[in-house]
CSV table of C-alpha atoms and ligand atoms in Angstrom, one decimal:
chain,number,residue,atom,x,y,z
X,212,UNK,CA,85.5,77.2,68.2
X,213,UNK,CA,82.6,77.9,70.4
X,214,UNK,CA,83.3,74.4,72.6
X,215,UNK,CA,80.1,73.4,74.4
X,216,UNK,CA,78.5,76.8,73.7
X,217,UNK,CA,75.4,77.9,71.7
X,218,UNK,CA,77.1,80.7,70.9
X,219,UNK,CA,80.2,82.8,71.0
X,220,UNK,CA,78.8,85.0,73.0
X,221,UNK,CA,77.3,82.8,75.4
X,222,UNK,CA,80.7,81.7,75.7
X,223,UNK,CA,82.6,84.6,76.0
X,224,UNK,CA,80.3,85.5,78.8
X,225,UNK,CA,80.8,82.3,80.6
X,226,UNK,CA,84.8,83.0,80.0
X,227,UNK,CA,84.5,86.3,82.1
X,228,UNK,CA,85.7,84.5,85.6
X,229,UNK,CA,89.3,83.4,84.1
X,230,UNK,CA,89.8,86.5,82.0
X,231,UNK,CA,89.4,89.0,84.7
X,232,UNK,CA,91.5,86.6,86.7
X,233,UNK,CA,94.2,86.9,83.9
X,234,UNK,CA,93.6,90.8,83.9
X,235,UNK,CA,94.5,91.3,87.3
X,236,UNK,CA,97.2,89.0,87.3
X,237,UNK,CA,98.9,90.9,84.6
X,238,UNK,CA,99.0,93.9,87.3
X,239,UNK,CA,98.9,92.8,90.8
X,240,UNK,CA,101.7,91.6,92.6
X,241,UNK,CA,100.0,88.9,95.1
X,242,UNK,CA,103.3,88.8,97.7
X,243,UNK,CA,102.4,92.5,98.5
X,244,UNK,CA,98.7,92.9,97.5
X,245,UNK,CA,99.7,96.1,95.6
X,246,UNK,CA,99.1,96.8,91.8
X,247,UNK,CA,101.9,97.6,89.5
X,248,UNK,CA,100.9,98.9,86.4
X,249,UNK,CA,103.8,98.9,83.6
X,250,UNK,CA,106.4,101.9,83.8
X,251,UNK,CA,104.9,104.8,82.2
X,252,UNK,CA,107.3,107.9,80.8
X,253,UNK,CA,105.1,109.9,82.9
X,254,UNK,CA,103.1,110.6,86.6
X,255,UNK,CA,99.9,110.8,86.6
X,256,UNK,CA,100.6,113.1,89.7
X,257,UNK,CA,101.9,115.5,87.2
X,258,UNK,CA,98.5,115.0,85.2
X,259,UNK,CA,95.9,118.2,85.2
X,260,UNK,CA,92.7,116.3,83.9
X,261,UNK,CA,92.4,112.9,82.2
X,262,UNK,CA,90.3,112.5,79.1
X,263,UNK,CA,88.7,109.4,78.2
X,264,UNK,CA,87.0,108.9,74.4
X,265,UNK,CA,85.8,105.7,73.7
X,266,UNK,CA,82.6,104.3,71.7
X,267,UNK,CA,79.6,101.9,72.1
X,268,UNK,CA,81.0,99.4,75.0
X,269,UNK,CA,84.0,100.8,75.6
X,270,UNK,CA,82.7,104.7,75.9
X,271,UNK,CA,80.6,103.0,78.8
X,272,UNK,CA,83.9,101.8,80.1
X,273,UNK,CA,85.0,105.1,80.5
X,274,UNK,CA,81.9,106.4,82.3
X,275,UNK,CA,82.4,103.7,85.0
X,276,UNK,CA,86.5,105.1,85.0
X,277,UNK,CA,84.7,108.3,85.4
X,278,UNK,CA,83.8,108.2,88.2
X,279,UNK,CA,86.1,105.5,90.3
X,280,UNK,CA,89.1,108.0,89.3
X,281,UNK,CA,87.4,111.5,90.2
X,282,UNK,CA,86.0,109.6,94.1
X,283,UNK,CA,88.9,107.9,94.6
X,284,UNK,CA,91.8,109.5,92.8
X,285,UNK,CA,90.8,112.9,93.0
X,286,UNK,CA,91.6,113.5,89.4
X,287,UNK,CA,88.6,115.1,87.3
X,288,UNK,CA,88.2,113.5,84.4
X,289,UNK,CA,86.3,114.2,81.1
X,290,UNK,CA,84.5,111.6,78.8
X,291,UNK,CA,83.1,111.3,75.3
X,292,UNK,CA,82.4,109.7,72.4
X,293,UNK,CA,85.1,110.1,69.6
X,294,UNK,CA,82.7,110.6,67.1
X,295,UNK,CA,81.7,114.1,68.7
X,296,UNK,CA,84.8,114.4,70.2
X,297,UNK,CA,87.4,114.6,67.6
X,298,UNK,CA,84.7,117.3,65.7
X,299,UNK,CA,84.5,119.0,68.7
X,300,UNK,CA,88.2,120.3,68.7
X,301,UNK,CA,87.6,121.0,72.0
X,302,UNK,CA,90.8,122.5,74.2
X,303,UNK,CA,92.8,120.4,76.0
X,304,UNK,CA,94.8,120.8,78.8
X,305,UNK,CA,98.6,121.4,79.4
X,306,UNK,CA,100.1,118.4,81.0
X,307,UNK,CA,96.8,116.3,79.9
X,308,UNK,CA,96.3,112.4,80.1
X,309,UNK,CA,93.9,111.6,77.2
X,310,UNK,CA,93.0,107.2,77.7
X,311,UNK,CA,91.5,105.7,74.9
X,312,UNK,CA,89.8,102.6,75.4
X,313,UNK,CA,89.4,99.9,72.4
X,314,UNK,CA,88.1,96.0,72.5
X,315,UNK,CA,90.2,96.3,68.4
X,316,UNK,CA,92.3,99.2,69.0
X,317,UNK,CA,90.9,99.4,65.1
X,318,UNK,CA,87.7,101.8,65.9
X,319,UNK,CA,88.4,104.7,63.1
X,320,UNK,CA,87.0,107.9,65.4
X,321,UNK,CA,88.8,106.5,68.8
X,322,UNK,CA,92.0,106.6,66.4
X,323,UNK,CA,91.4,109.9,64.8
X,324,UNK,CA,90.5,111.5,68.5
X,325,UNK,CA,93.7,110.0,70.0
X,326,UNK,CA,95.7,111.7,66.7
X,327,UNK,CA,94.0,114.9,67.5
X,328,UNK,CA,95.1,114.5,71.3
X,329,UNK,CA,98.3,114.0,70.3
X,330,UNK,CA,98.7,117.0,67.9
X,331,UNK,CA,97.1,119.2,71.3
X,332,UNK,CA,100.6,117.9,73.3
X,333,UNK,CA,98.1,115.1,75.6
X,334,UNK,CA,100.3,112.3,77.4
X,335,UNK,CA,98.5,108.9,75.2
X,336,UNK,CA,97.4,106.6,77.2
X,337,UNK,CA,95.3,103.2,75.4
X,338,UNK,CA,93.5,100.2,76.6
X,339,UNK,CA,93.1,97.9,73.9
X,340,UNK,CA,92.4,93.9,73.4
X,341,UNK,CA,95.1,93.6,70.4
X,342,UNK,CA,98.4,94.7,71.3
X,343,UNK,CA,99.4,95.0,67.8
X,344,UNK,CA,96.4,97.2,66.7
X,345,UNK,CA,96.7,100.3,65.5
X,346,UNK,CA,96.0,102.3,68.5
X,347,UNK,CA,98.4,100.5,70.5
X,348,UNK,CA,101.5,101.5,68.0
X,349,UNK,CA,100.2,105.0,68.3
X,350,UNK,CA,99.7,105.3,72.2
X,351,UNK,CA,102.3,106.3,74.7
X,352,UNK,CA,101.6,103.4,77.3
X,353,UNK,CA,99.4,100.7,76.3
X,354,UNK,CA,97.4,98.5,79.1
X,355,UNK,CA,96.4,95.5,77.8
X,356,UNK,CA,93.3,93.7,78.5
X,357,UNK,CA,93.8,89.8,78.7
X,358,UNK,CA,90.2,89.1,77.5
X,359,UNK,CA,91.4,86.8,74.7
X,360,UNK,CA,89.7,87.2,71.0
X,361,UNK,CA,86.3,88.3,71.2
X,362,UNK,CA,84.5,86.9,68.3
X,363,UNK,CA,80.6,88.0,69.3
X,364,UNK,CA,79.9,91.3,67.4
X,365,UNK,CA,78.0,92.5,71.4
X,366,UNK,CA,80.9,93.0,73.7
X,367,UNK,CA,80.9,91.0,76.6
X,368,UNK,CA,84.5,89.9,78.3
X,369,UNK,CA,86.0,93.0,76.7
X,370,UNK,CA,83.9,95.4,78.9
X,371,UNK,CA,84.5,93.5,82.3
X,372,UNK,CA,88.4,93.4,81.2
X,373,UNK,CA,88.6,97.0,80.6
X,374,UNK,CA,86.7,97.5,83.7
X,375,UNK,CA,89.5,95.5,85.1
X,376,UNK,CA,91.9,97.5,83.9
X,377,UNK,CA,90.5,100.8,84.9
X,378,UNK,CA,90.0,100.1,88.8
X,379,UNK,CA,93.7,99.0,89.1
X,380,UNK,CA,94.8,102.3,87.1
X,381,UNK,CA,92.5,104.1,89.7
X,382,UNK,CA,93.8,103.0,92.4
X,383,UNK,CA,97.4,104.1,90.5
X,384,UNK,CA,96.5,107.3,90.4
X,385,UNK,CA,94.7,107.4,93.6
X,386,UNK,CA,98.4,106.1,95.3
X,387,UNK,CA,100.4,108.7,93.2
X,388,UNK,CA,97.6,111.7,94.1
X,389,UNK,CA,98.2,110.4,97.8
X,390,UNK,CA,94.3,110.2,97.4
X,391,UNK,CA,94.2,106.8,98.5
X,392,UNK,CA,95.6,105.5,101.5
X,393,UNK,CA,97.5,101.9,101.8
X,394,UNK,CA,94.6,100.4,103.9
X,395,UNK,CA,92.1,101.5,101.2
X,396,UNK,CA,94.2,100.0,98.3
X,397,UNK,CA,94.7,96.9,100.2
X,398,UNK,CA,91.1,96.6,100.5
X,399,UNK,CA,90.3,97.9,97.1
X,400,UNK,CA,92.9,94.6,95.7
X,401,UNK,CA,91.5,92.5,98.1
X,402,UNK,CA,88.0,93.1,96.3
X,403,UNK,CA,89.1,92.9,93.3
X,404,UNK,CA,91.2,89.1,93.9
X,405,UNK,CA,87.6,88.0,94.7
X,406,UNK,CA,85.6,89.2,91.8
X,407,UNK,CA,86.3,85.8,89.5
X,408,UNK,CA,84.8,83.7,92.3
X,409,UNK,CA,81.9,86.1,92.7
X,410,UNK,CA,81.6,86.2,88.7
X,411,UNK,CA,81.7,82.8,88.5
X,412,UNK,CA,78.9,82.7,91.4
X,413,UNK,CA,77.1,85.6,88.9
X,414,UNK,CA,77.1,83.2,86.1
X,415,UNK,CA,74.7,80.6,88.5
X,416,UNK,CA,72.0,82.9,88.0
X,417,UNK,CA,71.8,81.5,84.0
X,418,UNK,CA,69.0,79.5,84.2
X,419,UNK,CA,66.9,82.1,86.4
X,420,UNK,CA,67.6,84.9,83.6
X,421,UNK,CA,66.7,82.2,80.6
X,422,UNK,CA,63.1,82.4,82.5
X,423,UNK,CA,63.1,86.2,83.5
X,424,UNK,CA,64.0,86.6,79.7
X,425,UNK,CA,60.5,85.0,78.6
X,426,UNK,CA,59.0,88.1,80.5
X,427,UNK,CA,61.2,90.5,78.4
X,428,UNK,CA,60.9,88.8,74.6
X,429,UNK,CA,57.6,90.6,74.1
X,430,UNK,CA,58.2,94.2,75.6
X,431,UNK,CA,58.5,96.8,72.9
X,432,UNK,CA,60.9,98.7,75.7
X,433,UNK,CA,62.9,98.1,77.9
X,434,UNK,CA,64.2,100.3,80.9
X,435,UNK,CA,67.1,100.1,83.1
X,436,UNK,CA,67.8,102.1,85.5
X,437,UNK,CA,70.9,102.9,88.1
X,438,UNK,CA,72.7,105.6,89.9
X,439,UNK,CA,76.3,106.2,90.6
X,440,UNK,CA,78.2,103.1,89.1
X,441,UNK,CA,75.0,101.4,88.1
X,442,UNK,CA,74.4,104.2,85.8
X,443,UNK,CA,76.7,103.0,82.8
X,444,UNK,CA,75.6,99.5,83.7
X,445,UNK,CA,72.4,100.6,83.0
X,446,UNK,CA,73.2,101.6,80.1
X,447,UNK,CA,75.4,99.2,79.0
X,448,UNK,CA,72.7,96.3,79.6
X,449,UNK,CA,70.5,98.5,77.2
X,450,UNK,CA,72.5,98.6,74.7
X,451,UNK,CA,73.2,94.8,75.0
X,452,UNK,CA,69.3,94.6,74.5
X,453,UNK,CA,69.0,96.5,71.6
X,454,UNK,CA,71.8,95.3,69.3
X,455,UNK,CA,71.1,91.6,70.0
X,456,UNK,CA,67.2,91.3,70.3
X,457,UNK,CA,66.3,94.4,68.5
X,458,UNK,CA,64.4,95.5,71.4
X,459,UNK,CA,63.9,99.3,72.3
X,460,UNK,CA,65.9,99.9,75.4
X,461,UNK,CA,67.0,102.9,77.6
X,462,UNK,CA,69.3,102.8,80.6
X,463,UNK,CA,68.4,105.7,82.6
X,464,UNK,CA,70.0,107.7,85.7
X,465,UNK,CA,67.4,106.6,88.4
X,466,UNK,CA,67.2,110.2,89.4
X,467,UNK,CA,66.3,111.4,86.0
X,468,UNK,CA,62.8,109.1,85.4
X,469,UNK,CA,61.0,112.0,87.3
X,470,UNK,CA,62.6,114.5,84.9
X,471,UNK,CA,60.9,112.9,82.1
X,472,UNK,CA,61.1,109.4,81.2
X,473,UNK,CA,58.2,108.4,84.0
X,474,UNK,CA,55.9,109.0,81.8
X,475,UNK,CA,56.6,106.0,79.7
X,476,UNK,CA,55.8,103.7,82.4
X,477,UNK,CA,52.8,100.9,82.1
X,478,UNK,CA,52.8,97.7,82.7
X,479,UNK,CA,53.8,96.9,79.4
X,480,UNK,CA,57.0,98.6,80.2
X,481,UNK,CA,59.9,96.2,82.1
X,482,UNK,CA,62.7,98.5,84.4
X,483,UNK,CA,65.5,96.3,85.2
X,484,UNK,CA,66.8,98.3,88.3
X,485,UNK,CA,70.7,98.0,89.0
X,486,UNK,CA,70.9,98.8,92.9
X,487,UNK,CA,74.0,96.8,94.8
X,488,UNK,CA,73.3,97.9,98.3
X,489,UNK,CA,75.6,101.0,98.2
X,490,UNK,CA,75.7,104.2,100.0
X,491,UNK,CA,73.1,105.6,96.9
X,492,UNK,CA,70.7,102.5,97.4
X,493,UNK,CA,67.3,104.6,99.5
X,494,UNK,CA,67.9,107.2,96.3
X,495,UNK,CA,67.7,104.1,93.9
X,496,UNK,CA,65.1,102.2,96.4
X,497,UNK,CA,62.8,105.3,96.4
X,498,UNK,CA,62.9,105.8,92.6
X,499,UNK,CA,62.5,102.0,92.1
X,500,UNK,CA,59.4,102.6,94.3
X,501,UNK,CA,57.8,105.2,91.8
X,502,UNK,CA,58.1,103.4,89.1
X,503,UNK,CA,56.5,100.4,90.5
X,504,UNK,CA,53.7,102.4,91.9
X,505,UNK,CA,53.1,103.2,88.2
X,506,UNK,CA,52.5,99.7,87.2
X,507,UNK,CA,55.9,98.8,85.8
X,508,UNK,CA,57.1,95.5,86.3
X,509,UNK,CA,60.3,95.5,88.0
X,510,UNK,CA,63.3,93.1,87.5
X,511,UNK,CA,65.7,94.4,90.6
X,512,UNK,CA,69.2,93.1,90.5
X,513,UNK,CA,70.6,93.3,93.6
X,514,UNK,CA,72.0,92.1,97.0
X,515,UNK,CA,71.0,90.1,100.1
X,516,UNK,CA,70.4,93.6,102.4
X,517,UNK,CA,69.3,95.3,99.4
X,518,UNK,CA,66.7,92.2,98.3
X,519,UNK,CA,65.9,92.0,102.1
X,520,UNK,CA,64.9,95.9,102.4
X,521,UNK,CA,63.4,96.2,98.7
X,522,UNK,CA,62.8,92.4,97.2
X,523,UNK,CA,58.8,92.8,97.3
X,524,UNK,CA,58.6,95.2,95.3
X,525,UNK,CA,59.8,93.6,92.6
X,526,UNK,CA,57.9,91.2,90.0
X,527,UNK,CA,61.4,89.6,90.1
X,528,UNK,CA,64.9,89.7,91.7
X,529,UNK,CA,68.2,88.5,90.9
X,530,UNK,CA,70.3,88.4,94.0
X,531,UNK,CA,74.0,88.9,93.6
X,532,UNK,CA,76.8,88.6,96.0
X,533,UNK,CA,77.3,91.3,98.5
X,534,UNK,CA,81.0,92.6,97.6
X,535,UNK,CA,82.8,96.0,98.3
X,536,UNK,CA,80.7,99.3,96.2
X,537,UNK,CA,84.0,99.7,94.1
X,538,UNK,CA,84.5,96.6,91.9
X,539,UNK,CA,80.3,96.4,92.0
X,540,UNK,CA,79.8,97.2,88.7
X,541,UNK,CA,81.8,94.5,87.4
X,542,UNK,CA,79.8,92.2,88.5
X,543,UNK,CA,76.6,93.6,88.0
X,544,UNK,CA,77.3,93.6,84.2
X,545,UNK,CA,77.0,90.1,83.8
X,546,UNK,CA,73.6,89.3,84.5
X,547,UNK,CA,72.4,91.9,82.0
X,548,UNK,CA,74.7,90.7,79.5
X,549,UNK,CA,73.1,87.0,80.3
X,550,UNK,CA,69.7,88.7,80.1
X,551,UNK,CA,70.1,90.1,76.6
X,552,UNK,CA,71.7,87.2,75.7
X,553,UNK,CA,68.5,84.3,76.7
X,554,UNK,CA,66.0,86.9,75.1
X,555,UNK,CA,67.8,87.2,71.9
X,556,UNK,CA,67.6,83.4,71.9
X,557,UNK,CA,64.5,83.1,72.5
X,558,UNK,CA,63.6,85.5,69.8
X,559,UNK,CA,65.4,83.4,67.4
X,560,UNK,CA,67.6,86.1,66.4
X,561,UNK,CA,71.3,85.8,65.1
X,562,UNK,CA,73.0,86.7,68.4
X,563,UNK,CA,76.7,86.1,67.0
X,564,UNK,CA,76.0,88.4,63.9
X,565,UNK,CA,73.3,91.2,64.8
X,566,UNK,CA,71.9,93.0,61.5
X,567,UNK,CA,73.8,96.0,60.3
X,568,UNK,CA,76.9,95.6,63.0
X,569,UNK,CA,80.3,94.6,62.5
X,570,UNK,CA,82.7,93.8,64.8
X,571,UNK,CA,85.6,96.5,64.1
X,572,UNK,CA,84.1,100.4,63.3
X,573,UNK,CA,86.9,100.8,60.7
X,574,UNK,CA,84.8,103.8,59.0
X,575,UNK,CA,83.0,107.1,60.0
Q,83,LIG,C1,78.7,96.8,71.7
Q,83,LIG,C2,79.9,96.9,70.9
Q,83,LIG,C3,80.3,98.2,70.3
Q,83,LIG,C4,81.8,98.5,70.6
Q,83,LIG,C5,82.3,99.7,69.8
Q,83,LIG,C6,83.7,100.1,70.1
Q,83,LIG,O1,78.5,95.6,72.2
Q,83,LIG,O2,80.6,96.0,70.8
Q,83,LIG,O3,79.6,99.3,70.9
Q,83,LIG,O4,82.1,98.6,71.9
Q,83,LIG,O5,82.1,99.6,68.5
Q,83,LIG,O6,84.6,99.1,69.7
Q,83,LIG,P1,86.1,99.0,70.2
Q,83,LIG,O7,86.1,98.8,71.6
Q,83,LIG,O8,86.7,97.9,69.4
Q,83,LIG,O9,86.7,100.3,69.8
């Protein structure tokens, strides 16, 4: 049952703290502060390239595992949605790794794609929520997320799981590449140990967002905006937005406004900026600034030193804790997920059920 909750999502967001907690139990060893994946029939020092197909949530999953494994695993890495994928036929590499990520492990393209990576001699690599779905039975090695059942049709705990999952096979890789070195991983674990009690510290920010959400039920769109590992955040929080309050979104790479999308802005037009003070926040900062100067109001999600440098610029600001750039996006999911979820309430919308979705994509 939903317990206290309005809704299953609402309480599958509010879940996130103990499920990433029971996601990195699953793989790190606490005594040594190292992660141990399950044995896998394979190296991924042997590996060539790594392709990732996943859709909706998950596909944004992969863009996040995108880049994590190419900076700090030096492995490149390809990623795409099955549903062009598997038409694609694209060539694959000898000695490929092709990951397939899944909340169901049900999704019909993700299983066609990983059958067609299979028949091209890829290594099958899946990260699914249901251990006995179908994916998992056809996969090589199977990571599991420990997100429990999702029951809310918009994916919540799922995505931070998988996210879970992802850093501690980057940093795998990145120890078997000899990318990453022991003090790196060590500090890469250690941020990762803390996320739950920063997630849980995320979730305090409910009531702030139930308000900022009133600002957002009337827009007719919505942008976000990121760079680096804000970008699939970005677009994660839009899609999150459109499915549940039927609101036109667009998550955006900050650098590519000027390229096109600038031209959108008013002030009818909210931009919900991603920008954790990383090594990429002036960029953000500066685009951020552009936008504003156009008139669009801007909801900026960020940090104490980012909020410090940037915070009046903003119509409004959601401070987060400051915690290492790696496991940042993690956390910076939630209060866009918490966002989409107070103005889909306050539009009165069925946030469990959204029109014209189902949970499982069992068809083409
Ligand atoms: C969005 C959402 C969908 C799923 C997509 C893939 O909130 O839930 O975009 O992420 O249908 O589903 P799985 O992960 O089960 O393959």
């Amino acid at each position: 049952g939903k317990g206290n909750y309005n809704h299953f999502m609402q309480k599958e967001i509010f879940e996130q703290p103990a499920v990433i907690g029971d996601t990195l139990h699953a793989f790190i060893n606490p005594a040594t502060q190292t992660i141990k994946l399950p044995d896998m029939p394979f190296s991924f020092a042997d590996a060539t390239r790594l392709t990732i197909v996943a859709c909706g949530t998950s596909f944004y999953a992969g863009l996040v595992a995108k880049h994590w494994i190419e900076r700090y695993a030096g492995l490149g890495v390809d990623v795409d949605v099955a549903s062009e994928f598997r038409y694609r036929c694209p060539p694959l590499p000898k000695g490929g790794v092709a990951l397939f990520i899944s909340q169901s492990g049900e999704t019909l393209d993700t299983l066609a794609a990983l059958r067609y990576a299979k028949s091209k001699g890829q290594k099958i690599v899946s990260i699914v929520n249901v251990p006995e779905s179908t994916i998992a039975r056809e996969s090589d090695v199977v990571l599991l997320t420990y997100a429990g059942p999702e029951i809310g049709v918009a994916s919540t705990k799922a995505f931070t799981t998988q996210l879970t999952v992802l850093a501690c096979l980057a940093v795998t890789i990145g120890r078997e590449n000899g990318t990453l070195a022991k003090d790196e991983e060590a500090a890469i674990v250690n941020a990762l140990t803390e996320v739950p009690k920063h997630a849980a510290e995320v979730l305090h920010h409910d009531e702030a967002l139930k308000k900022l959400a009133l600002d957002i039920a009337d827009a007719r769109d919505v942008l976000y905006l990121g760079r680096g590992l804000g970008y699939p955040i970005a677009m994660e929080g839009a899609l999150k937005l459109k499915e549940i309050s039927y609101i036109h979104a667009e998550g955006y790479a900050a650098g590519e406004m000027k390229h096109g999308p600038i031209a959108l802005i008013d002030q009818s037009v909210p931009i919900i900026v991603i920008a954790p003070s990383d090594e990429l926040f002036e960029k953000t900062a500066s685009n951020m600034q552009e936008a504003a100067a156009r008139g669009g109001r801007v909801i900026f999600i960020s940090d104490g030193p980012g909020l410090s440098k940037l915070g009046d610029m903003a119509s409004a600001t959601v401070e987060l804790p400051k915690v290492a750039d790696f496991v940042a996006p993690i956390l910076y999911t939630i209060p866009v997920q918490m966002l989409a979820y107070h103005v889909a309430v306050h539009k009165g919308t069925d946030v469990d059920q959204p029109r014209n979705l189902a949970k499982s994509v069992t068809v083409e």
